[in-house]
PDB file of C-alpha atoms in Angstrom:
ATOM      1  CA  MET A   1      -0.630 -23.578  -4.358  1.00 44.00           C
ATOM      2  CA  ILE A   2      -0.339 -26.003  -1.484  1.00 43.00           C
ATOM      3  CA  ALA A   3      -2.288 -28.675  -3.394  1.00 43.00           C
ATOM      4  CA  ALA A   4       0.297 -28.557  -6.132  1.00 42.00           C
ATOM      5  CA  ALA A   5       3.301 -28.912  -3.804  1.00 42.00           C
ATOM      6  CA  LEU A   6       5.648 -31.804  -4.107  1.00 38.00           C
ATOM      7  CA  LEU A   7       4.019 -34.628  -2.102  1.00 39.00           C
ATOM      8  CA  LEU A   8       6.425 -36.638  -0.012  1.00 39.00           C
ATOM      9  CA  ALA A   9       5.863 -40.306   0.605  1.00 38.00           C
ATOM     10  CA  ALA A  10       3.297 -41.036   3.270  1.00 43.00           C
ATOM     11  CA  PRO A  11       2.340 -44.270   5.080  1.00 43.00           C
ATOM     12  CA  ALA A  12      -0.477 -46.261   3.549  1.00 39.00           C
ATOM     13  CA  GLY A  13      -3.876 -44.910   4.507  1.00 44.00           C
ATOM     14  CA  GLN A  14      -2.451 -41.541   5.552  1.00 74.00           C
ATOM     15  CA  GLU A  15      -2.691 -38.370   3.515  1.00 86.00           C
ATOM     16  CA  PRO A  16       0.592 -36.836   2.313  1.00 94.00           C
ATOM     17  CA  PRO A  17       1.818 -33.901   4.411  1.00 96.00           C
ATOM     18  CA  ALA A  18       0.986 -31.315   1.741  1.00 96.00           C
ATOM     19  CA  GLU A  19      -2.674 -32.464   1.683  1.00 96.00           C
ATOM     20  CA  ARG A  20      -2.859 -32.435   5.475  1.00 97.00           C
ATOM     21  CA  LEU A  21      -1.458 -28.910   5.546  1.00 97.00           C
ATOM     22  CA  ALA A  22      -3.871 -27.823   2.801  1.00 96.00           C
ATOM     23  CA  ALA A  23      -6.772 -29.134   4.895  1.00 97.00           C
ATOM     24  CA  LEU A  24      -5.605 -27.054   7.881  1.00 97.00           C
ATOM     25  CA  LEU A  25      -5.240 -23.982   5.739  1.00 97.00           C
ATOM     26  CA  ARG A  26      -8.681 -24.350   4.093  1.00 97.00           C
ATOM     27  CA  PRO A  27     -10.552 -22.653   6.985  1.00 98.00           C
ATOM     28  CA  CYS A  28      -8.185 -19.664   6.632  1.00 97.00           C
ATOM     29  CA  ARG A  29      -9.003 -19.369   2.913  1.00 96.00           C
ATOM     30  CA  GLU A  30     -12.744 -19.604   3.560  1.00 97.00           C
ATOM     31  CA  ALA A  31     -13.077 -17.375   6.661  1.00 98.00           C
ATOM     32  CA  ALA A  32     -14.772 -14.017   6.187  1.00 98.00           C
ATOM     33  CA  ALA A  33     -12.737 -12.393   8.963  1.00 98.00           C
ATOM     34  CA  ILE A  34      -9.767 -13.099  11.178  1.00 98.00           C
ATOM     35  CA  GLU A  35      -8.458 -12.005  14.588  1.00 98.00           C
ATOM     36  CA  ALA A  36      -4.898 -12.808  15.598  1.00 98.00           C
ATOM     37  CA  VAL A  37      -2.137 -11.646  17.907  1.00 98.00           C
ATOM     38  CA  VAL A  38       1.389 -12.721  16.947  1.00 98.00           C
ATOM     39  CA  HIS A  39       4.591 -12.168  18.948  1.00 98.00           C
ATOM     40  CA  LEU A  40       7.419 -12.123  16.398  1.00 97.00           C
ATOM     41  CA  ARG A  41      11.066 -12.328  17.481  1.00 97.00           C
ATOM     42  CA  GLY A  42      14.092 -12.283  15.167  1.00 96.00           C
ATOM     43  CA  GLU A  43      17.761 -12.882  15.658  1.00 95.00           C
ATOM     44  CA  LEU A  44      20.962 -12.770  13.621  1.00 89.00           C
ATOM     45  CA  PRO A  45      23.204 -15.744  14.395  1.00 86.00           C
ATOM     46  CA  ALA A  46      26.825 -14.958  15.223  1.00 78.00           C
ATOM     47  CA  ALA A  47      29.245 -15.336  12.307  1.00 70.00           C
ATOM     48  CA  ALA A  48      31.758 -16.941  14.712  1.00 70.00           C
ATOM     49  CA  ALA A  49      31.483 -18.180  18.309  1.00 70.00           C
ATOM     50  CA  GLY A  50      29.119 -16.072  20.286  1.00 75.00           C
ATOM     51  CA  PRO A  51      25.457 -15.603  21.059  1.00 85.00           C
ATOM     52  CA  PRO A  52      22.907 -14.569  18.430  1.00 88.00           C
ATOM     53  CA  ARG A  53      21.956 -10.899  18.285  1.00 90.00           C
ATOM     54  CA  PRO A  54      18.284  -9.842  18.505  1.00 93.00           C
ATOM     55  CA  ILE A  55      16.970  -7.978  15.484  1.00 94.00           C
ATOM     56  CA  ALA A  56      13.184  -7.884  16.079  1.00 96.00           C
ATOM     57  CA  ASP A  57      10.721  -8.001  18.942  1.00 97.00           C
ATOM     58  CA  VAL A  58       7.385  -7.038  17.487  1.00 97.00           C
ATOM     59  CA  ARG A  59       3.758  -7.783  18.355  1.00 98.00           C
ATOM     60  CA  LEU A  60       1.301  -7.974  15.437  1.00 97.00           C
ATOM     61  CA  SER A  61      -2.345  -7.378  16.291  1.00 98.00           C
ATOM     62  CA  LEU A  62      -4.715  -8.251  13.473  1.00 98.00           C
ATOM     63  CA  ARG A  63      -8.450  -7.732  13.147  1.00 98.00           C
ATOM     64  CA  PHE A  64      -9.597  -7.792   9.516  1.00 98.00           C
ATOM     65  CA  ALA A  65     -12.657  -8.679   7.452  1.00 97.00           C
ATOM     66  CA  ARG A  66     -12.872  -9.159   3.703  1.00 94.00           C
ATOM     67  CA  PRO A  67     -12.614  -7.372   1.388  1.00 92.00           C
ATOM     68  CA  ALA A  68     -10.596  -4.638   3.119  1.00 94.00           C
ATOM     69  CA  ALA A  69     -11.990  -3.617   6.532  1.00 97.00           C
ATOM     70  CA  GLY A  70      -9.997  -3.679   9.727  1.00 97.00           C
ATOM     71  CA  ARG A  71      -6.582  -3.070  11.215  1.00 97.00           C
ATOM     72  CA  LEU A  72      -3.198  -4.703  11.418  1.00 97.00           C
ATOM     73  CA  GLU A  73      -0.818  -3.108  13.928  1.00 97.00           C
ATOM     74  CA  TRP A  74       2.948  -3.598  14.233  1.00 96.00           C
ATOM     75  CA  ARG A  75       4.339  -2.439  17.574  1.00 97.00           C
ATOM     76  CA  GLY A  76       7.726  -3.128  19.071  1.00 97.00           C
ATOM     77  CA  ARG A  77      11.405  -2.740  18.065  1.00 96.00           C
ATOM     78  CA  MET A  78      13.300  -3.769  14.974  1.00 93.00           C
ATOM     79  CA  TRP A  79      16.823  -3.475  13.591  1.00 92.00           C
ATOM     80  CA  THR A  80      16.786  -1.331  10.456  1.00 87.00           C
ATOM     81  CA  GLY A  81      20.437  -1.756   9.395  1.00 82.00           C
ATOM     82  CA  ALA A  82      22.208   0.664  11.783  1.00 83.00           C
ATOM     83  CA  ASP A  83      25.828  -0.062  12.697  1.00 84.00           C
ATOM     84  CA  PRO A  84      26.431  -2.174  15.846  1.00 82.00           C
ATOM     85  CA  THR A  85      27.186  -0.496  19.085  1.00 84.00           C
ATOM     86  CA  GLU A  86      30.597  -0.768  20.772  1.00 78.00           C
ATOM     87  CA  ASP A  87      29.555  -3.992  22.524  1.00 79.00           C
ATOM     88  CA  GLY A  88      28.422  -5.527  19.209  1.00 76.00           C
ATOM     89  CA  ALA A  89      24.677  -5.209  19.810  1.00 82.00           C
ATOM     90  CA  LEU A  90      22.415  -4.177  16.951  1.00 87.00           C
ATOM     91  CA  PRO A  91      20.404  -1.058  17.855  1.00 90.00           C
ATOM     92  CA  LEU A  92      16.673  -1.635  17.610  1.00 93.00           C
ATOM     93  CA  THR A  93      14.404   1.136  16.386  1.00 94.00           C
ATOM     94  CA  PRO A  94      10.908   1.560  17.804  1.00 95.00           C
ATOM     95  CA  ILE A  95       8.207   0.650  15.300  1.00 95.00           C
ATOM     96  CA  ASP A  96       4.570   1.710  15.496  1.00 96.00           C
ATOM     97  CA  ARG A  97       2.680   1.378  12.254  1.00 96.00           C
ATOM     98  CA  SER A  98      -0.722   0.206  11.149  1.00 96.00           C
ATOM     99  CA  LEU A  99      -2.456  -1.109   8.074  1.00 97.00           C
ATOM    100  CA  LEU A 100      -6.011   0.167   8.146  1.00 97.00           C
ATOM    101  CA  GLY A 101      -8.958  -0.612   5.884  1.00 97.00           C
ATOM    102  CA  ASP A 102     -12.220   1.308   5.655  1.00 96.00           C
ATOM    103  CA  GLY A 103     -13.976  -1.334   3.537  1.00 94.00           C
ATOM    104  CA  GLU A 104     -12.905   0.209   0.237  1.00 92.00           C
ATOM    105  CA  ARG A 105      -9.381   1.573   0.670  1.00 94.00           C
ATOM    106  CA  LEU A 106      -6.270   0.517   2.560  1.00 96.00           C
ATOM    107  CA  TYR A 107      -3.962   2.922   4.389  1.00 96.00           C
ATOM    108  CA  LEU A 108      -0.446   2.355   5.715  1.00 95.00           C
ATOM    109  CA  VAL A 109      -0.061   4.552   8.795  1.00 96.00           C
ATOM    110  CA  GLU A 110       3.217   5.573  10.488  1.00 95.00           C
ATOM    111  CA  ARG A 111       2.014   6.613  13.924  1.00 93.00           C
ATOM    112  CA  ARG A 112       5.304   8.071  15.160  1.00 92.00           C
ATOM    113  CA  GLU A 113       5.387  10.362  12.122  1.00 93.00           C
ATOM    114  CA  ARG A 114       1.635  10.973  12.155  1.00 94.00           C
ATOM    115  CA  ARG A 115       1.467  10.282   8.427  1.00 95.00           C
ATOM    116  CA  PHE A 116      -0.322   7.801   6.191  1.00 95.00           C
ATOM    117  CA  ARG A 117      -0.349   6.777   2.564  1.00 94.00           C
ATOM    118  CA  ARG A 118      -3.034   5.111   0.516  1.00 94.00           C
ATOM    119  CA  LEU A 119      -2.258   1.716  -0.953  1.00 92.00           C
ATOM    120  CA  ALA A 120      -3.374   0.663  -4.390  1.00 89.00           C
ATOM    121  CA  GLY A 121      -5.317  -2.539  -4.732  1.00 89.00           C
ATOM    122  CA  GLY A 122      -6.640  -4.826  -2.006  1.00 92.00           C
ATOM    123  CA  LEU A 123      -5.283  -7.246   0.555  1.00 93.00           C
ATOM    124  CA  ALA A 124      -4.039  -9.691  -2.044  1.00 93.00           C
ATOM    125  CA  ASP A 125      -1.735  -7.011  -3.520  1.00 93.00           C
ATOM    126  CA  LEU A 126       0.042  -6.121  -0.247  1.00 92.00           C
ATOM    127  CA  GLY A 127       3.018  -8.481  -0.552  1.00 89.00           C
ATOM    128  CA  PRO A 128       5.665  -7.274   1.939  1.00 85.00           C
ATOM    129  CA  ASP A 129       3.125  -5.031   3.690  1.00 86.00           C
ATOM    130  CA  TRP A 130       1.451  -8.225   5.034  1.00 93.00           C
ATOM    131  CA  PRO A 131       3.069 -10.663   7.501  1.00 94.00           C
ATOM    132  CA  ALA A 132       5.011 -13.469   5.798  1.00 94.00           C
ATOM    133  CA  LEU A 133       3.244 -16.270   7.696  1.00 96.00           C
ATOM    134  CA  LEU A 134       1.523 -18.796   5.454  1.00 97.00           C
ATOM    135  CA  PRO A 135      -1.847 -19.033   7.305  1.00 98.00           C
ATOM    136  CA  LEU A 136      -2.155 -15.237   7.267  1.00 97.00           C
ATOM    137  CA  GLN A 137      -1.089 -15.046   3.643  1.00 96.00           C
ATOM    138  CA  VAL A 138      -3.610 -17.707   2.667  1.00 97.00           C
ATOM    139  CA  TRP A 139      -6.431 -15.797   4.427  1.00 97.00           C
ATOM    140  CA  ALA A 140      -5.526 -12.537   2.651  1.00 96.00           C
ATOM    141  CA  GLY A 141      -4.881 -14.191  -0.713  1.00 96.00           C
ATOM    142  CA  VAL A 142      -1.362 -12.766  -0.815  1.00 94.00           C
ATOM    143  CA  GLU A 143       0.834 -14.431  -3.400  1.00 89.00           C
ATOM    144  CA  THR A 144       3.586 -16.599  -1.885  1.00 87.00           C
ATOM    145  CA  GLU A 145       6.714 -18.243  -3.179  1.00 87.00           C
ATOM    146  CA  PRO A 146       6.049 -21.528  -4.989  1.00 91.00           C
ATOM    147  CA  ILE A 147       6.210 -24.427  -2.503  1.00 93.00           C
ATOM    148  CA  LEU A 148       8.685 -27.135  -3.477  1.00 93.00           C
ATOM    149  CA  ALA A 149       8.071 -29.621  -0.683  1.00 95.00           C
ATOM    150  CA  VAL A 150       6.027 -30.182   2.487  1.00 97.00           C
ATOM    151  CA  GLU A 151       7.027 -32.695   5.158  1.00 97.00           C
ATOM    152  CA  ALA A 152       5.623 -33.572   8.561  1.00 97.00           C
ATOM    153  CA  LEU A 153       7.538 -32.543  11.680  1.00 97.00           C
ATOM    154  CA  PRO A 154       8.049 -35.054  14.480  1.00 95.00           C
ATOM    155  CA  ASP A 155       8.047 -34.419  18.231  1.00 93.00           C
ATOM    156  CA  PRO A 156       5.157 -31.915  18.659  1.00 95.00           C
ATOM    157  CA  PRO A 157       5.668 -29.442  21.527  1.00 93.00           C
ATOM    158  CA  GLU A 158       2.160 -30.239  22.798  1.00 94.00           C
ATOM    159  CA  THR A 159       0.012 -33.377  22.592  1.00 95.00           C
ATOM    160  CA  GLY A 160      -2.100 -33.430  19.429  1.00 95.00           C
ATOM    161  CA  TRP A 161      -0.228 -30.675  17.655  1.00 97.00           C
ATOM    162  CA  ARG A 162       0.630 -31.134  13.954  1.00 97.00           C
ATOM    163  CA  GLY A 163       3.739 -29.589  12.426  1.00 98.00           C
ATOM    164  CA  PHE A 164       4.949 -29.106   8.847  1.00 98.00           C
ATOM    165  CA  ARG A 165       8.180 -27.991   7.252  1.00 97.00           C
ATOM    166  CA  VAL A 166       7.523 -26.049   4.101  1.00 97.00           C
ATOM    167  CA  ARG A 167      10.337 -25.534   1.602  1.00 95.00           C
ATOM    168  CA  SER A 168      10.338 -22.821  -1.059  1.00 91.00           C
ATOM    169  CA  ARG A 169      13.170 -21.662  -3.238  1.00 85.00           C
ATOM    170  CA  TRP A 170      14.786 -19.364  -0.688  1.00 83.00           C
ATOM    171  CA  HIS A 171      13.285 -20.240   2.626  1.00 87.00           C
ATOM    172  CA  LEU A 172      12.292 -22.914   5.068  1.00 94.00           C
ATOM    173  CA  ALA A 173       9.311 -22.431   7.340  1.00 96.00           C
ATOM    174  CA  GLU A 174       7.975 -24.576  10.144  1.00 97.00           C
ATOM    175  CA  TYR A 175       4.321 -24.300  11.148  1.00 98.00           C
ATOM    176  CA  TRP A 176       2.494 -25.875  14.111  1.00 98.00           C
ATOM    177  CA  PHE A 177      -1.261 -26.246  14.487  1.00 98.00           C
ATOM    178  CA  ASP A 178      -3.016 -27.410  17.682  1.00 97.00           C
ATOM    179  CA  ALA A 179      -5.427 -30.340  18.029  1.00 96.00           C
ATOM    180  CA  ASP A 180      -8.333 -28.069  16.989  1.00 96.00           C
ATOM    181  CA  GLY A 181      -6.546 -26.917  13.840  1.00 97.00           C
ATOM    182  CA  ALA A 182      -5.673 -23.409  15.099  1.00 98.00           C
ATOM    183  CA  PHE A 183      -2.335 -21.891  14.052  1.00 98.00           C
ATOM    184  CA  ARG A 184      -0.052 -21.806  17.108  1.00 98.00           C
ATOM    185  CA  ALA A 185       3.639 -21.278  16.249  1.00 98.00           C
ATOM    186  CA  ALA A 186       6.132 -20.819  13.421  1.00 98.00           C
ATOM    187  CA  ARG A 187       9.791 -20.542  12.597  1.00 97.00           C
ATOM    188  CA  LEU A 188      11.057 -18.746   9.461  1.00 96.00           C
ATOM    189  CA  LEU A 189      14.526 -19.844   8.353  1.00 93.00           C
ATOM    190  CA  PRO A 190      16.767 -19.136   5.345  1.00 87.00           C
ATOM    191  CA  ASP A 191      17.570 -21.872   2.862  1.00 85.00           C
ATOM    192  CA  PRO A 192      20.600 -23.747   4.320  1.00 83.00           C
ATOM    193  CA  GLU A 193      22.610 -23.634   1.085  1.00 84.00           C
ATOM    194  CA  LEU A 194      21.947 -19.885   0.640  1.00 83.00           C
ATOM    195  CA  ASP A 195      23.039 -19.335   4.249  1.00 81.00           C
ATOM    196  CA  ARG A 196      26.274 -21.259   3.671  1.00 83.00           C
ATOM    197  CA  LEU A 197      27.033 -19.219   0.551  1.00 85.00           C
ATOM    198  CA  GLN A 198      26.378 -16.023   2.539  1.00 79.00           C
ATOM    199  CA  ARG A 199      28.822 -17.037   5.236  1.00 78.00           C
ATOM    200  CA  ARG A 200      31.493 -18.212   2.770  1.00 82.00           C
ATOM    201  CA  SER A 201      31.439 -14.856   1.014  1.00 81.00           C
ATOM    202  CA  GLY A 202      32.192 -13.127   4.326  1.00 75.00           C
ATOM    203  CA  GLN A 203      28.691 -11.752   4.665  1.00 79.00           C
ATOM    204  CA  PRO A 204      26.783 -12.008   7.971  1.00 76.00           C
ATOM    205  CA  PRO A 205      24.485 -15.043   8.384  1.00 82.00           C
ATOM    206  CA  LEU A 206      20.870 -14.617   7.385  1.00 87.00           C
ATOM    207  CA  PRO A 207      18.261 -13.896  10.062  1.00 92.00           C
ATOM    208  CA  ARG A 208      15.905 -16.330  11.726  1.00 94.00           C
ATOM    209  CA  TYR A 209      12.450 -15.571  13.099  1.00 97.00           C
ATOM    210  CA  ARG A 210      10.043 -17.329  15.428  1.00 97.00           C
ATOM    211  CA  ALA A 211       6.403 -16.532  16.005  1.00 98.00           C
ATOM    212  CA  GLU A 212       4.177 -17.369  18.938  1.00 98.00           C
ATOM    213  CA  ILE A 213       0.432 -17.089  18.202  1.00 98.00           C
ATOM    214  CA  GLU A 214      -1.226 -15.619  21.280  1.00 98.00           C
ATOM    215  CA  LEU A 215      -4.696 -15.344  19.686  1.00 98.00           C
ATOM    216  CA  TRP A 216      -6.160 -17.090  16.635  1.00 98.00           C
ATOM    217  CA  ARG A 217      -9.813 -16.773  15.722  1.00 98.00           C
ATOM    218  CA  LEU A 218     -11.490 -17.225  12.324  1.00 98.00           C
ATOM    219  CA  HIS A 219     -14.998 -15.909  11.644  1.00 98.00           C
ATOM    220  CA  PRO A 220     -17.124 -17.637   8.982  1.00 97.00           C
ATOM    221  CA  CYS A 221     -19.307 -14.522   8.645  1.00 96.00           C
ATOM    222  CA  ALA A 222     -18.601 -10.830   9.261  1.00 96.00           C
ATOM    223  CA  ASP A 223     -20.138  -7.458   8.491  1.00 96.00           C
ATOM    224  CA  PRO A 224     -17.262  -5.314   7.113  1.00 93.00           C
ATOM    225  CA  LYS A 225     -18.931  -2.143   8.406  1.00 94.00           C
ATOM    226  CA  ALA A 226     -18.349  -3.337  11.972  1.00 95.00           C
ATOM    227  CA  TRP A 227     -14.636  -3.963  11.266  1.00 97.00           C
ATOM    228  CA  ARG A 228     -13.575  -0.895   9.294  1.00 96.00           C
ATOM    229  CA  ALA A 229     -10.877   1.522  10.441  1.00 97.00           C
ATOM    230  CA  ARG A 230      -9.443   4.775   9.095  1.00 95.00           C
ATOM    231  CA  PRO A 231      -6.423   6.972   9.759  1.00 94.00           C
ATOM    232  CA  PRO A 232      -6.860   9.622  12.485  1.00 93.00           C
ATOM    233  CA  ALA A 233      -8.267  12.832  11.042  1.00 92.00           C
ATOM    234  CA  ASP A 234      -5.188  14.875  12.030  1.00 93.00           C
ATOM    235  CA  PHE A 235      -2.668  12.594  10.273  1.00 94.00           C
ATOM    236  CA  VAL A 236      -1.196  13.874   6.998  1.00 95.00           C
ATOM    237  CA  ALA A 237      -1.326  12.022   3.656  1.00 92.00           C
ATOM    238  CA  ALA A 238       2.248  11.246   2.577  1.00 81.00           C
ATOM    239  CA  SER A 239       1.988  11.164  -1.250  1.00 59.00           C
ATOM    240  CA  SER A 240       2.234  14.425  -3.135  1.00 43.00           C
ATOM    241  CA  GLU A 241      -1.125  14.120  -4.828  1.00 42.00           C
ATOM    242  CA  GLU A 242      -2.854  13.669  -1.451  1.00 44.00           C
ATOM    243  CA  LYS A 243      -1.109  16.349   0.631  1.00 41.00           C
ATOM    244  CA  GLU A 244      -4.134  18.620   0.649  1.00 34.00           C
ATOM    245  CA  GLU A 245      -6.527  15.804   1.495  1.00 37.00           C
ATOM    246  CA  THR A 246      -6.938  14.844   5.138  1.00 36.00           C
ATOM    247  CA  ALA A 247      -8.108  11.481   6.313  1.00 36.00           C
ATOM    248  CA  PRO A 248     -11.861  10.846   6.107  1.00 38.00           C
ATOM    249  CA  LYS A 249     -13.937  12.099   9.009  1.00 38.00           C
ATOM    250  CA  GLN A 250     -14.370   9.319  11.504  1.00 39.00           C
ATOM    251  CA  ARG A 251     -17.017   8.001  13.722  1.00 38.00           C
ATOM    252  CA  GLU A 252     -15.836   7.491  17.285  1.00 36.00           C
ATOM    253  CA  GLU A 253     -15.898   3.682  16.921  1.00 37.00           C
ATOM    254  CA  ASP A 254     -13.633   3.898  13.851  1.00 38.00           C
ATOM    255  CA  ARG A 255     -10.759   5.543  15.666  1.00 36.00           C
ATOM    256  CA  PRO A 256      -7.522   3.464  15.930  1.00 37.00           C
TER     257      PRO A 256
END
């Protein structure tokens, strides 16, 4: 938990960075519903001299209420491991998928394939099926890597912004919040030592990501019935035990 993170030294009369970050994350933990739009870009640094190569350009649109009502949509392009092209570029594959919740069940929907699968458990059990951004993880209750240290970032990009570098075992992340406490930007970086070992072994460098928050709104109260979403009725269930079962019949306002 953030409150149990290693607290770095702070000037007298000023809360340590971990406590200040915990205070900014508290509204996320307490909000009944969340709306957010995140533009996520990723790149793979060049192993030698040369420009970095893009590996992700994805927009995440989130509208969810507890316990499991709403939608999270990933749309854009992402590198899925295909070999580089002749000019060294990494081919990006279109991605169009959704996480939908009808208030009781969650569904992972692949729109290009017109298929869906039911997910066991609730939001807190999603792990990699939920964006790896700390404010979003805190809202959903998704388990995160133990935090080893939190430190304040200098030189805010905008007046009044507050930034924090959060170190876990394998990653570094930098988060910025505006003067009103809203989440505004992030960078996700590999641990420097792990990255050095990767390069020394002849492997490609580890990826970096940056996120721009285009919309951030927390709702203290929400009626899950007004937020619920379900897979389209003509999409096919992916798991063998559900092949004969179509998606639940939808009201018009529930359609993705």
